[in-house]
PDB file of C-alpha atoms in Angstrom:
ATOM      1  CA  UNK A   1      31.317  -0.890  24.580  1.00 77.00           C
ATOM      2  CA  UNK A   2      31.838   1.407  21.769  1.00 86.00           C
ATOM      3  CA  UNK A   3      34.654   3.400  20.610  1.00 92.00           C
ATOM      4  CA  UNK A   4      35.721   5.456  17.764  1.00 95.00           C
ATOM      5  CA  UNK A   5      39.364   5.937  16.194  1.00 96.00           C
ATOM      6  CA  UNK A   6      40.541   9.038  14.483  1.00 97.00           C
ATOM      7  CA  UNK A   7      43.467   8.495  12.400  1.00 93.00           C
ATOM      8  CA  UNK A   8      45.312  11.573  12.957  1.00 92.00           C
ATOM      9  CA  UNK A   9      45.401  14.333  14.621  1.00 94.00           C
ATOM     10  CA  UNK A  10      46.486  16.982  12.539  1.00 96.00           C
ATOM     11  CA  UNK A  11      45.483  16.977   8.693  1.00 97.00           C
ATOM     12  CA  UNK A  12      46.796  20.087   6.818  1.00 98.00           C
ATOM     13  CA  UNK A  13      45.442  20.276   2.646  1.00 98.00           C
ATOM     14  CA  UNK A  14      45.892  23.395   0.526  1.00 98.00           C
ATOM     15  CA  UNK A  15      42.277  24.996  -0.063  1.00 98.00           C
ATOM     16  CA  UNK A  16      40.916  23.859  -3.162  1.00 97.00           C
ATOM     17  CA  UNK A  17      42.636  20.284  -2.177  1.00 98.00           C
ATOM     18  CA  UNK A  18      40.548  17.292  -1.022  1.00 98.00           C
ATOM     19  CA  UNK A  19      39.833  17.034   2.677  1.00 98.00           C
ATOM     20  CA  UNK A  20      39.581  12.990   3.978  1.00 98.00           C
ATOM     21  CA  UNK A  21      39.501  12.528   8.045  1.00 98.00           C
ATOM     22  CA  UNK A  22      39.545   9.132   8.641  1.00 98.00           C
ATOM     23  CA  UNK A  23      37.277   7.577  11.108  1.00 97.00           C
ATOM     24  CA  UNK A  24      36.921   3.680  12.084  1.00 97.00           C
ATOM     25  CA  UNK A  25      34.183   2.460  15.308  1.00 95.00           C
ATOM     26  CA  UNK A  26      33.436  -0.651  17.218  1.00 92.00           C
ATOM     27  CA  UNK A  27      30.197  -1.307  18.536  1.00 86.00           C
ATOM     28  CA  UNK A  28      28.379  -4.355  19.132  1.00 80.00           C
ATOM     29  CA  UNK A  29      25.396  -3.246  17.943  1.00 82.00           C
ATOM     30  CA  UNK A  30      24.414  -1.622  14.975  1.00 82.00           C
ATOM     31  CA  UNK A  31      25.544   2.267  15.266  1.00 88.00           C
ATOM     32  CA  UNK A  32      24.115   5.835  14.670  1.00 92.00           C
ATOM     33  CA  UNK A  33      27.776   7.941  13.830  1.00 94.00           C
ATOM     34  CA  UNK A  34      28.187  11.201  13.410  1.00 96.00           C
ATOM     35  CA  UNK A  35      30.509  14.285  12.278  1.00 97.00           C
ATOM     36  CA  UNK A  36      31.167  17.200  14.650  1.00 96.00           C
ATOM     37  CA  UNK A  37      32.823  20.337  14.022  1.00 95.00           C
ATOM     38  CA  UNK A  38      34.437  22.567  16.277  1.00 93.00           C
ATOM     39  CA  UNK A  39      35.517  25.996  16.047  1.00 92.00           C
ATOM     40  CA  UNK A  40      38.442  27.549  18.343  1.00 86.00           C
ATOM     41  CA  UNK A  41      36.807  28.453  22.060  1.00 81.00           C
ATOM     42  CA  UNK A  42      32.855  27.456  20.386  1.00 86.00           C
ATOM     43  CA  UNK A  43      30.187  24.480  20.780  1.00 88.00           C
ATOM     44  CA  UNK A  44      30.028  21.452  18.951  1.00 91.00           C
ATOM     45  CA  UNK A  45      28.262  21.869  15.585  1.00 92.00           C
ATOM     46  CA  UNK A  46      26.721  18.220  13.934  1.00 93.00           C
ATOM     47  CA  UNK A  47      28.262  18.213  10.081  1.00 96.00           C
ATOM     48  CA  UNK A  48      26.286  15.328   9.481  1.00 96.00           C
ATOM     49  CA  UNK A  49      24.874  11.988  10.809  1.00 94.00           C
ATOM     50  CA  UNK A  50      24.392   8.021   9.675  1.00 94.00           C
ATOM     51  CA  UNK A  51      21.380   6.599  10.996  1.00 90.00           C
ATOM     52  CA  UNK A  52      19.804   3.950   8.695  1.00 87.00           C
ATOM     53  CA  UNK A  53      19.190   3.789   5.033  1.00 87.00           C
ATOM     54  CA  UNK A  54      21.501   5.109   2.185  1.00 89.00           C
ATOM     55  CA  UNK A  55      25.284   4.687   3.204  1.00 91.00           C
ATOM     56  CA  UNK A  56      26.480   7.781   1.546  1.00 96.00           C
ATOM     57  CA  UNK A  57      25.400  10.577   3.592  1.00 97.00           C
ATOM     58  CA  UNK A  58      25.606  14.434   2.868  1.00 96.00           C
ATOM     59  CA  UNK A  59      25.926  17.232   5.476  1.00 95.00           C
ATOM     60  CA  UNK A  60      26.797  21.002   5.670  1.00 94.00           C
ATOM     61  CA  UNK A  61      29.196  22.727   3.985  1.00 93.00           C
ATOM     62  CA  UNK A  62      29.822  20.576   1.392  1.00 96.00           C
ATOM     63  CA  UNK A  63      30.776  17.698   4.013  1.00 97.00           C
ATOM     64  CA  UNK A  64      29.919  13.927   3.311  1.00 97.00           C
ATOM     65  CA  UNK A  65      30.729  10.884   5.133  1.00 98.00           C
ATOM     66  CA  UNK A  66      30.113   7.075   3.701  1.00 96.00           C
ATOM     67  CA  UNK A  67      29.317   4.501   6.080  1.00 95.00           C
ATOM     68  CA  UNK A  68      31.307   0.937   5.245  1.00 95.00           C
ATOM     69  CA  UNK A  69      30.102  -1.921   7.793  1.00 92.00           C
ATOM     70  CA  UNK A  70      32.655  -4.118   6.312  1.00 93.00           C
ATOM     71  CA  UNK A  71      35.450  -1.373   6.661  1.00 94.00           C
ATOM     72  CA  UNK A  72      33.865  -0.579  10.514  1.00 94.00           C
ATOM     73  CA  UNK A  73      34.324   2.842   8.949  1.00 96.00           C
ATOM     74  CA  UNK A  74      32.630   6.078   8.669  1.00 97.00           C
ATOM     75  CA  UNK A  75      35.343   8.569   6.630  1.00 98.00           C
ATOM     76  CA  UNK A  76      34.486  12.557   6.207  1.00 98.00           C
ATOM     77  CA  UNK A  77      35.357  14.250   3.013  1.00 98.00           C
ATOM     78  CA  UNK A  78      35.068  17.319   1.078  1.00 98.00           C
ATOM     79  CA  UNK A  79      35.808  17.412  -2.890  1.00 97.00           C
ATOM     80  CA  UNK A  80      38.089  20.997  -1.807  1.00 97.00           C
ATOM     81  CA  UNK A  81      38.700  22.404   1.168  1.00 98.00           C
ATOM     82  CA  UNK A  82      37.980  26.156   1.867  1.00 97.00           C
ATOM     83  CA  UNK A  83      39.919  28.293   4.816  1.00 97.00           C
ATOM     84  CA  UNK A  84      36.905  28.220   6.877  1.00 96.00           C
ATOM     85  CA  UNK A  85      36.641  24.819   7.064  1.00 97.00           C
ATOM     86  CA  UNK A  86      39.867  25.346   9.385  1.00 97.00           C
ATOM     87  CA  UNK A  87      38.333  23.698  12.617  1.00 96.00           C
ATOM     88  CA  UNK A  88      38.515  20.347  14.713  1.00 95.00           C
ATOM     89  CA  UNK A  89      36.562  17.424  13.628  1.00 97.00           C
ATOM     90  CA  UNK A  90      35.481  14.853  16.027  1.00 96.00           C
ATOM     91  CA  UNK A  91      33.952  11.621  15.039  1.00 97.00           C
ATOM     92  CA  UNK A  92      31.389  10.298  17.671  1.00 96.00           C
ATOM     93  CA  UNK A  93      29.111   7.079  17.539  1.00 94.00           C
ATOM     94  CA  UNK A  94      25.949   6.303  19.751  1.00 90.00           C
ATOM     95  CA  UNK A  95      23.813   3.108  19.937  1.00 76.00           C
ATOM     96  CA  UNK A  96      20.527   3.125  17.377  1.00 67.00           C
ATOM     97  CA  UNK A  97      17.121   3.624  19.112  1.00 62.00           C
ATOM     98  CA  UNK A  98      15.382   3.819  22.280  1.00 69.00           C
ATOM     99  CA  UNK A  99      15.461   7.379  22.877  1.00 76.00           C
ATOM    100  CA  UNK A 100      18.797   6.603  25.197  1.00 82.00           C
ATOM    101  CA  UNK A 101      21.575   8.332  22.912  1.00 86.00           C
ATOM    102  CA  UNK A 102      25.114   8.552  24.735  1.00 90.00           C
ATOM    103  CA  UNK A 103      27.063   9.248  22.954  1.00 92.00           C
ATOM    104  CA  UNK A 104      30.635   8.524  22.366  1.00 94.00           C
ATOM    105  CA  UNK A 105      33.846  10.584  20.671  1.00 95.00           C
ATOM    106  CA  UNK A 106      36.836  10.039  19.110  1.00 96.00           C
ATOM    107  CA  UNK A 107      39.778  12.069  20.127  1.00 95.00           C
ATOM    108  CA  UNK A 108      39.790  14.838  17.392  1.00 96.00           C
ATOM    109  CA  UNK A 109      41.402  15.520  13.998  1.00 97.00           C
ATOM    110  CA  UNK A 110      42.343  19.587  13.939  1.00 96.00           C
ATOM    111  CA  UNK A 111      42.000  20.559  10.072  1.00 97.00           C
ATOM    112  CA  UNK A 112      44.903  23.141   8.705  1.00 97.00           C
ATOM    113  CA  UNK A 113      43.599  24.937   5.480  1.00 97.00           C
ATOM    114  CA  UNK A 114      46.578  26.365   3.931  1.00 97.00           C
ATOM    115  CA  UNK A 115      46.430  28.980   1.500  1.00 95.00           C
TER     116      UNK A 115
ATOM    117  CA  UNK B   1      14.339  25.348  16.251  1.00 79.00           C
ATOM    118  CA  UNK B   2      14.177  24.554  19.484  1.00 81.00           C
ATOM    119  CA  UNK B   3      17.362  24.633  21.169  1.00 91.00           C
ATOM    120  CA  UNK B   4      19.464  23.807  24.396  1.00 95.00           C
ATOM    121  CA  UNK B   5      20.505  26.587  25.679  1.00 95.00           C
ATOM    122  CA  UNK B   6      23.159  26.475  28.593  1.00 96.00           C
ATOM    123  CA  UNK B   7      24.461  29.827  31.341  1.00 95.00           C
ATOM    124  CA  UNK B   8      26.635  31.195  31.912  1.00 94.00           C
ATOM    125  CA  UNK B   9      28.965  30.658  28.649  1.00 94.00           C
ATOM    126  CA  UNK B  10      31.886  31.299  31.003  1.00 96.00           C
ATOM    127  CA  UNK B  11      32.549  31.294  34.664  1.00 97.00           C
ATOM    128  CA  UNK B  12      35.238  31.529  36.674  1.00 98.00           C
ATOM    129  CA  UNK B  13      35.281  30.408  40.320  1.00 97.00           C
ATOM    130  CA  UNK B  14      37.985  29.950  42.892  1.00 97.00           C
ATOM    131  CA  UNK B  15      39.239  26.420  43.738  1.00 98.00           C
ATOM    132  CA  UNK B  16      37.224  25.158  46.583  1.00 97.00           C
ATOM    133  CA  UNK B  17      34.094  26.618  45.800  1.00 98.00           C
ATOM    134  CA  UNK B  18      30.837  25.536  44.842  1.00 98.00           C
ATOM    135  CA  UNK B  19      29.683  25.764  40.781  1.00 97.00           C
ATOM    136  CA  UNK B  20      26.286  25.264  39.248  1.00 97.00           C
ATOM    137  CA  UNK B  21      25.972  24.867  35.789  1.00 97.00           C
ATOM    138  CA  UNK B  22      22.418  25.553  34.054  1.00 97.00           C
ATOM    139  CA  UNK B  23      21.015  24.102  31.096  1.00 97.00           C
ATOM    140  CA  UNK B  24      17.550  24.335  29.594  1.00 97.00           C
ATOM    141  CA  UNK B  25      17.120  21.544  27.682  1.00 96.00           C
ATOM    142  CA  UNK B  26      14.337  21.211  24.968  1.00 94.00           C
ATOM    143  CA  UNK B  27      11.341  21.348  26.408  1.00 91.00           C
ATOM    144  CA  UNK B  28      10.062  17.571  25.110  1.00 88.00           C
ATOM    145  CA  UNK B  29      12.879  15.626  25.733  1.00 92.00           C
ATOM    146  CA  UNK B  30      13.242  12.888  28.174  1.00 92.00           C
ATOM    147  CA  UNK B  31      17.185  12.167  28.177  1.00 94.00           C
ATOM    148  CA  UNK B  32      19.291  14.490  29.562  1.00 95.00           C
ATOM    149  CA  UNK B  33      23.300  14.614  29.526  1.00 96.00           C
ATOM    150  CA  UNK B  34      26.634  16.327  30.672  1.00 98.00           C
ATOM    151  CA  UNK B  35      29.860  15.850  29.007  1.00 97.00           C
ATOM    152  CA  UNK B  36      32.754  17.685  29.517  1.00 97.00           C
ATOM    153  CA  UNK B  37      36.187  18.751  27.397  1.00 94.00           C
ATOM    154  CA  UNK B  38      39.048  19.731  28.863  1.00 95.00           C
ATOM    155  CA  UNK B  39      41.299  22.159  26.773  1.00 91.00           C
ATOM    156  CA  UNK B  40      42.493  20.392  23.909  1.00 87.00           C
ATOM    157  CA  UNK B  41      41.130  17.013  24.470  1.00 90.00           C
ATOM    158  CA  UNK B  42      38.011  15.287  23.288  1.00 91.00           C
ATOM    159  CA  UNK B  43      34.660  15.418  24.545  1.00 94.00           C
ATOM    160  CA  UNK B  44      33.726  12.684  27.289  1.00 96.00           C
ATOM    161  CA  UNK B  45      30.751  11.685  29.025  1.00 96.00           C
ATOM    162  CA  UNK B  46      30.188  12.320  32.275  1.00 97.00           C
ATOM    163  CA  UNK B  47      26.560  11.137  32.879  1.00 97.00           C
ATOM    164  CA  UNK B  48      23.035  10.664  31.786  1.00 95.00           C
ATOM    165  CA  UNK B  49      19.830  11.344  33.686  1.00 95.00           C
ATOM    166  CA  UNK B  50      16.369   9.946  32.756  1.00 93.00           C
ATOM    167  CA  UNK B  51      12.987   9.870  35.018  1.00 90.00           C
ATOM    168  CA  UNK B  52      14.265  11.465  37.670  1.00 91.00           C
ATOM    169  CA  UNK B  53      17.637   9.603  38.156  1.00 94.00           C
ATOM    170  CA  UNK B  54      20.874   8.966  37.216  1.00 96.00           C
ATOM    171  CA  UNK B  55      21.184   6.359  34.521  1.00 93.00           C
ATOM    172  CA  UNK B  56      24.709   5.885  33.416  1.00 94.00           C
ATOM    173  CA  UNK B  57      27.897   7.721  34.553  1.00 96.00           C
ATOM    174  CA  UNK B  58      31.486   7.490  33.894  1.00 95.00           C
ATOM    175  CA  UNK B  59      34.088   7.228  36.227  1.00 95.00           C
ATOM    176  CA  UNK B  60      34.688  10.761  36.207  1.00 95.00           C
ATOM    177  CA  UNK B  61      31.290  11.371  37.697  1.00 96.00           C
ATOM    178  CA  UNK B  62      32.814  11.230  41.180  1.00 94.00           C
ATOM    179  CA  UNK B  63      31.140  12.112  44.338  1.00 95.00           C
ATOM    180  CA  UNK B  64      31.748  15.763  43.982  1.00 96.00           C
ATOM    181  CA  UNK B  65      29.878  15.943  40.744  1.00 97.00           C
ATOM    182  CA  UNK B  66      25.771  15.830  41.033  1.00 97.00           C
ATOM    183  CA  UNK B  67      22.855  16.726  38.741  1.00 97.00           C
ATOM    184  CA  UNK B  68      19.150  17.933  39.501  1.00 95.00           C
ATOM    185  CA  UNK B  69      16.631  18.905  37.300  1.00 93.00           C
ATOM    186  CA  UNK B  70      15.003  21.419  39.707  1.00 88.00           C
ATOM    187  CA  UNK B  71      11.936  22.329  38.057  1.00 88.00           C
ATOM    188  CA  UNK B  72      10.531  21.124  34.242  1.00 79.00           C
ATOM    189  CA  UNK B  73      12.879  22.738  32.339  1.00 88.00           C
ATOM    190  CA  UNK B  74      16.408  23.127  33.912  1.00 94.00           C
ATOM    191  CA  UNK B  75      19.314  20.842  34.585  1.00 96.00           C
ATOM    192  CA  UNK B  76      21.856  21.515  36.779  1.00 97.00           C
ATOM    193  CA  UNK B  77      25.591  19.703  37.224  1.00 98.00           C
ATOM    194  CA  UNK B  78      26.689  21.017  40.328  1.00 97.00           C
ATOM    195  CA  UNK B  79      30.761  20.931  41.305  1.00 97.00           C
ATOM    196  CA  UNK B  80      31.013  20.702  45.035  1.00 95.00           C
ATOM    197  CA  UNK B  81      34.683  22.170  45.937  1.00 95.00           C
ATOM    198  CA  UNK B  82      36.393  22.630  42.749  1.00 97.00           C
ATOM    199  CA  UNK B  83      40.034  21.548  41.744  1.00 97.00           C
ATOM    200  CA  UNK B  84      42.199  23.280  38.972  1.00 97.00           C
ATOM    201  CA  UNK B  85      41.591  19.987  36.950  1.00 96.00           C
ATOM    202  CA  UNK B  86      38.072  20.479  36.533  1.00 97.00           C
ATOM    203  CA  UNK B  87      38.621  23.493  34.260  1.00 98.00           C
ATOM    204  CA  UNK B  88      36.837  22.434  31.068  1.00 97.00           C
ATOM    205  CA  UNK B  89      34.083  23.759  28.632  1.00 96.00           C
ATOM    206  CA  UNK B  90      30.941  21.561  29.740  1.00 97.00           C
ATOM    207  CA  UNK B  91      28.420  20.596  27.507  1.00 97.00           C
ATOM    208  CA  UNK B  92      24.830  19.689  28.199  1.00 97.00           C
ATOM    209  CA  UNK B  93      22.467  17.503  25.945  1.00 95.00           C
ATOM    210  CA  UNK B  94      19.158  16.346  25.681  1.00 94.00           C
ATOM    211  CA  UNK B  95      17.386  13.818  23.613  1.00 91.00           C
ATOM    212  CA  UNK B  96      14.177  11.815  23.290  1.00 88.00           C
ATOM    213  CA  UNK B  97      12.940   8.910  21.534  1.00 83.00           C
ATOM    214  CA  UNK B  98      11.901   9.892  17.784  1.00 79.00           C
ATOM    215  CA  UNK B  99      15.642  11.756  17.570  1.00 80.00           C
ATOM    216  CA  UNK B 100      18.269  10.050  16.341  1.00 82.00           C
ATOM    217  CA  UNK B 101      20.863  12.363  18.025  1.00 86.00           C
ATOM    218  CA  UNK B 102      20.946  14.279  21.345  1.00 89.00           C
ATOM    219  CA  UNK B 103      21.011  17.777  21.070  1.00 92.00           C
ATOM    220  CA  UNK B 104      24.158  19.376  22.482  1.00 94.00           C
ATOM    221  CA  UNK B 105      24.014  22.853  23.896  1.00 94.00           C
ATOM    222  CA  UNK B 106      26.943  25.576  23.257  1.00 94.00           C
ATOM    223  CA  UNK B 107      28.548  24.979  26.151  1.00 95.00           C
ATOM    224  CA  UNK B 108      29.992  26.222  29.716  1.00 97.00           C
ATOM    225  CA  UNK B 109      33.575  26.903  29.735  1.00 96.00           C
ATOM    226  CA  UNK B 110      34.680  26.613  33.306  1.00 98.00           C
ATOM    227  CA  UNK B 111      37.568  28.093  34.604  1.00 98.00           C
ATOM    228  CA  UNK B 112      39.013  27.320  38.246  1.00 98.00           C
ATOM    229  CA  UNK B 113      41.624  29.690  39.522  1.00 97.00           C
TER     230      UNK B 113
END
């Protein structure tokens, strides 16, 4: 079964500071993982996605995520942090290939941009 | 881009009654998927449907959840006699093989009164 852990639940950073949301999985097979953002009372918007290939993956809005096999990780950063980027974060995971993609989250990290 | 595009964005029903909840998935795709989020909690998976039937569901897919796809391009998730507890926003997805993600619609949010 797979599973994904969100260290914390609430990350505030000043804008202009670094954003890091920390995100570890567990799958038995070789994963697909992914960053969603949120917006208050809105739909889930993909930041960015790890399927194969290069480790270090960019997304929107300045996001990037590197994927670390050894780690089990798949962290979300962003050089400095704006006030829209104010917004829940949830880290999700999904077995490679086949078509068949459920997929699974992690229980949320709510970014606080302060000014 | 194609999309998946889910109706109403918000309903409200009394508890007891009946709720359908539509969702047009993109028109190629074989895999289709609820999941649901209940105010301030994460997203989780209530089931998958592929060829017709139900492939996977979670053990919150009880017996007064069910899904159809009526026609070739909708999906339903019907609620049979609603509880408070199944207030949530309800998200549909689709995906086929070629993608490496589903796509997720914007969501039902459901409120039971």
């Amino acid at each position: 079964a797979q599973s994904v852990t969100q260290l914390g639940s609430h990350v505030s950073v000043s804008e202009g500071a670094l954003v890091l949301l920390r995100c570890n999985y567990s799958s038995s097979v070789p994963p697909y993982l992914f960053w969603y953002v949120q917006y208050p009372n809105q739909g889930l918007q993909l930041l960015l996605k790890y399927t194969t290939g290069a480790t270090l993956v960019k997304g929107i809005n300045g996001f990037e995520a590197e994927f670390k096999k050894s780690e089990t990780s798949f962290h979300l950063t962003k050089p400095s942090a704006h006030m829209s980027d104010a917004a829940e974060y949830f880290c999700a995971v999904s077995d490679q290939g086949g078509g068949y993609q459920k997929v699974t989250f992690g229980t949320g990290t709510k970014l606080q941009v302060i000014p | 881009e194609p999309e998946v595009t889910q109706t109403p964005s918000h309903q409200v029903t009394q508890m007891g009654q009946e709720v359908i909840l539509r969702c047009v998935p993109i028109s190629n795709h074989l895999y289709f998927y609820w999941y649901r989020q209940i105010l301030g909690q994460k997203v989780e998976f209530l089931v998958s449907f592929y060829n017709n039937e139900i492939s996977e569901k979670s053990e919150i897919f009880d017996d007064q959840f069910s899904v159809e796809r009526p026609d070739g391009s909708n999906f339903t998730l019907k609620i049979r006699s609603t509880k408070l507890e199944d207030s949530a926003m309800y998200f549909c997805a689709s995906g086929t093989s070629g993608n490496t993600e589903a796509f997720f619609g914007q969501g039902t949010r459901l409120t039971v009164v």
